[in-house]
XYZ file of C-alpha atoms in Angstrom:
282
model
C 19.110 369.788 8.688
C 22.249 371.915 9.425
C 24.145 369.472 7.098
C 22.327 370.501 4.668
C 22.531 375.092 5.923
C 26.144 374.602 6.219
C 26.439 373.424 2.590
C 24.614 377.055 1.465
C 26.817 378.360 3.869
C 29.499 380.474 3.250
C 32.450 381.198 6.735
C 33.597 384.525 6.907
C 35.651 384.641 9.713
C 36.891 382.308 11.936
C 39.076 381.941 15.791
C 38.883 379.277 18.202
C 37.204 380.021 21.877
C 36.598 378.389 25.022
C 32.540 377.746 24.980
C 30.291 378.601 28.270
C 26.331 378.369 28.554
C 25.449 380.380 31.737
C 23.453 378.146 34.387
C 19.546 378.092 32.866
C 18.462 377.175 37.109
C 21.219 379.849 38.450
C 21.295 382.883 35.533
C 24.801 383.406 37.634
C 26.998 379.962 37.040
C 28.929 379.562 33.498
C 29.098 376.037 32.494
C 31.296 375.454 29.899
C 30.030 373.881 26.917
C 33.419 372.105 25.546
C 36.363 370.747 27.490
C 38.662 372.378 25.012
C 38.851 375.962 22.481
C 36.729 374.916 19.217
C 36.434 376.627 16.092
C 33.261 379.300 16.028
C 33.306 380.976 12.807
C 30.804 383.723 11.188
C 29.050 382.275 8.298
C 26.434 384.076 6.083
C 23.510 382.347 4.135
C 22.525 383.927 1.187
C 19.801 382.643 0.570
C 18.084 383.981 3.612
C 20.154 386.924 3.817
C 20.218 385.890 7.375
C 24.519 386.052 9.806
C 24.720 382.933 11.700
C 27.741 382.048 14.537
C 28.253 378.315 14.193
C 30.261 375.845 17.004
C 30.815 372.850 16.680
C 32.315 370.084 19.044
C 32.324 366.465 17.777
C 29.615 366.192 15.854
C 26.723 368.345 18.562
C 26.304 372.633 17.738
C 27.012 374.011 20.458
C 26.528 377.133 19.617
C 23.862 378.057 16.483
C 23.282 381.407 17.351
C 20.664 383.947 13.908
C 22.649 387.699 14.889
C 20.284 389.960 15.162
C 20.161 393.923 15.634
C 19.494 393.401 18.585
C 22.747 391.674 19.909
C 25.751 393.398 21.744
C 28.266 391.502 22.739
C 30.133 392.328 25.461
C 33.600 392.307 26.842
C 34.019 391.310 30.868
C 37.551 391.151 31.081
C 41.039 390.967 29.283
C 39.789 387.424 26.916
C 36.432 387.073 27.732
C 33.511 388.489 26.476
C 29.468 387.260 26.185
C 26.219 388.323 24.752
C 22.260 387.338 25.021
C 20.028 384.886 22.806
C 16.885 385.726 23.193
C 15.817 382.474 20.888
C 17.881 380.396 22.466
C 16.802 381.982 26.185
C 20.597 381.706 27.310
C 23.620 383.138 27.256
C 26.752 383.222 25.233
C 30.131 383.361 26.233
C 33.839 383.097 24.740
C 37.516 382.599 26.863
C 40.003 383.506 23.449
C 43.368 383.097 25.147
C 45.200 386.319 24.251
C 43.344 389.885 24.146
C 44.007 390.343 20.070
C 41.276 386.948 19.391
C 38.969 388.354 21.311
C 39.618 392.423 20.584
C 38.807 390.918 16.167
C 35.787 388.829 18.198
C 33.976 391.922 19.404
C 34.708 393.727 15.617
C 33.513 390.652 13.415
C 30.494 390.599 15.899
C 29.755 394.606 15.404
C 30.099 394.503 11.520
C 27.419 391.320 11.676
C 24.839 393.035 13.015
C 25.534 396.032 10.889
C 25.312 393.708 7.720
C 21.709 392.286 9.773
C 20.858 395.513 10.376
C 21.185 396.328 6.427
C 19.965 393.313 5.457
C 16.080 393.591 8.112
C 15.675 396.679 6.655
C 15.546 396.059 2.945
C 12.863 392.853 3.977
C 11.221 395.741 5.453
C 10.740 397.953 2.134
C 10.641 395.504 0.474
C 7.413 394.424 2.464
C 5.943 397.704 3.227
C 6.344 398.330 -0.975
C 4.437 394.736 -1.049
C 1.993 395.976 1.084
C 1.865 399.303 -0.542
C 0.612 397.589 -3.496
C -2.067 395.800 -2.356
C -3.637 398.466 -0.616
C -3.729 399.517 -4.281
C -5.078 397.148 -5.903
C -8.697 398.229 -6.602
C -11.360 395.888 -5.825
C -15.130 395.084 -6.003
C -17.660 393.992 -3.763
C -21.700 393.623 -3.865
C -21.362 392.184 -0.153
C -21.548 394.657 2.625
C -17.984 396.101 4.358
C -16.937 394.430 6.383
C -13.343 393.245 8.318
C -10.287 392.328 6.087
C -9.031 390.251 8.771
C -6.626 389.308 6.288
C -5.824 393.211 4.890
C -3.106 395.851 5.411
C -4.872 396.558 9.023
C -3.903 392.740 10.552
C -0.556 392.982 8.658
C 0.748 395.819 10.706
C -1.153 394.665 13.904
C 0.763 391.299 13.821
C 4.115 393.663 13.381
C 2.972 395.677 16.322
C 2.415 393.196 18.618
C 6.005 391.311 17.236
C 7.640 394.699 17.929
C 5.469 394.812 21.310
C 6.780 390.608 21.919
C 10.066 391.674 20.596
C 10.895 394.010 23.639
C 9.595 392.291 26.306
C 11.814 389.257 25.566
C 14.596 392.544 25.585
C 13.577 393.794 28.777
C 13.130 390.218 29.502
C 17.075 389.518 28.846
C 18.211 392.582 30.688
C 17.163 391.530 33.389
C 18.184 388.857 33.639
C 21.548 389.458 33.190
C 20.940 392.474 35.747
C 19.567 390.274 38.098
C 23.446 387.668 37.793
C 25.752 388.660 39.673
C 28.853 391.051 36.914
C 31.065 389.976 39.566
C 30.084 386.290 39.300
C 30.525 386.137 35.733
C 33.454 388.578 36.150
C 35.029 385.539 38.515
C 33.967 382.724 36.430
C 36.535 384.966 33.642
C 39.163 385.278 36.052
C 38.956 381.325 36.344
C 39.673 380.659 33.276
C 41.973 383.290 32.712
C 43.914 381.053 35.903
C 43.296 377.990 34.744
C 45.417 379.158 31.236
C 47.921 380.400 33.628
C 48.051 376.812 35.727
C 48.468 374.586 32.551
C 51.312 377.046 31.555
C 52.568 376.952 35.273
C 52.710 373.391 35.106
C 54.685 373.893 31.683
C 57.219 375.335 33.457
C 57.235 372.335 36.204
C 58.064 370.239 33.630
C 60.756 371.535 31.486
C 61.795 372.919 35.510
C 61.792 369.087 36.137
C 63.556 367.938 32.691
C 66.297 369.991 33.562
C 67.222 368.580 37.894
C 67.221 365.405 35.780
C 70.475 366.681 34.179
C 71.794 368.630 36.591
C 71.899 365.168 39.109
C 73.303 363.043 36.031
C 75.910 366.017 35.548
C 77.010 365.840 39.404
C 76.966 361.669 39.167
C 79.936 362.641 36.632
C 81.910 365.310 38.861
C 81.230 363.235 42.104
C 82.729 359.911 39.363
C 85.325 362.045 38.932
C 86.189 363.465 42.228
C 86.373 359.960 43.114
C 88.573 359.009 40.437
C 91.291 360.983 41.392
C 90.898 360.766 44.996
C 92.121 357.080 43.885
C 94.572 358.827 41.718
C 96.139 360.534 44.652
C 96.390 357.722 46.889
C 98.698 356.242 44.387
C 100.872 359.421 44.227
C 101.262 358.806 48.664
C 101.460 355.490 48.870
C 104.097 355.088 46.061
C 106.070 359.074 47.686
C 106.204 355.842 50.610
C 107.669 352.658 49.346
C 110.014 354.211 46.855
C 111.254 357.083 48.088
C 110.372 356.615 51.839
C 108.363 359.981 52.728
C 106.714 359.949 56.087
C 102.527 359.576 55.894
C 102.700 362.704 58.808
C 104.489 364.596 55.508
C 101.393 365.244 53.632
C 99.543 366.182 56.610
C 101.920 369.590 56.855
C 102.893 370.767 53.615
C 100.518 371.491 50.480
C 99.354 368.971 48.568
C 99.995 369.818 45.256
C 103.647 371.143 46.504
C 104.132 367.548 47.742
C 102.249 366.450 44.272
C 104.454 368.204 41.850
C 107.568 366.892 43.109
C 106.654 362.784 43.109
C 105.798 363.605 39.827
C 109.229 364.975 39.111
C 111.122 362.226 41.323
C 112.806 359.815 38.945
C 112.745 356.039 41.853
C 116.608 356.299 40.036
C 117.254 359.660 41.747
C 119.064 359.571 45.650
C 119.508 363.545 45.388
C 116.460 364.144 43.968
C 114.719 362.844 46.514
C 116.865 363.306 49.441
C 116.079 367.569 48.358
C 112.346 366.795 48.671
C 112.729 365.611 51.713
C 114.365 368.825 53.080
C 112.252 370.457 51.422
C 109.376 368.703 53.205
C 111.356 368.981 56.548
């Protein structure tokens, strides 16, 4: 039946959100209806002149709600909203990624609710017109007048009974919502927000770990370069000792940079340059 309805219905608005339902036992806590964000859409059924909110998780419909004029969508936090479905005897909650998505869904809910109200008024006007035609039609009977069980009076009685049932159902839903702790519902919404922030922090942590690995590679490269320079300095010191007879303790009392500059300028056959170096070191 569900695919058949989908064929004759047209989507008019879609968004993505995390879907929750109120705990039927406690009437306080939220139960996630989807592990991840799913598509939530408004559909219009032209044959029935009705509007529905539908969301499918896998092959299962997690929201199948006919919008009525008595429904109200309430924002309970910056990214969370809810509404009650008396026919399904539940309360739906939607958690959005951004405030803008919540605002767009809320505005579309109001538009669809107004459209559903107009459709109901037109249907009621049509029914009243048909009832008036039935009353105006002449009836002939040879039997004494009796109470018409299925006549207009019975229709009126049924209409009044339906209104009373609808009013009592509204009161029951209001009582159910009032009995639930608004604070706890808000905490559930804040928990969803914290979970969203936590996922962002985890992503930032992974990025930081990747940067740490890059810094470790750079440090290893710097250490290798330092070791190479240290070996070159040792070679220069050995060269100064062997070729130019510079005592090792001279390297402890002069600037190493000055010594290296002199050694790089030395030529093995230049004794004058060697004596000049020794004199400068003394």
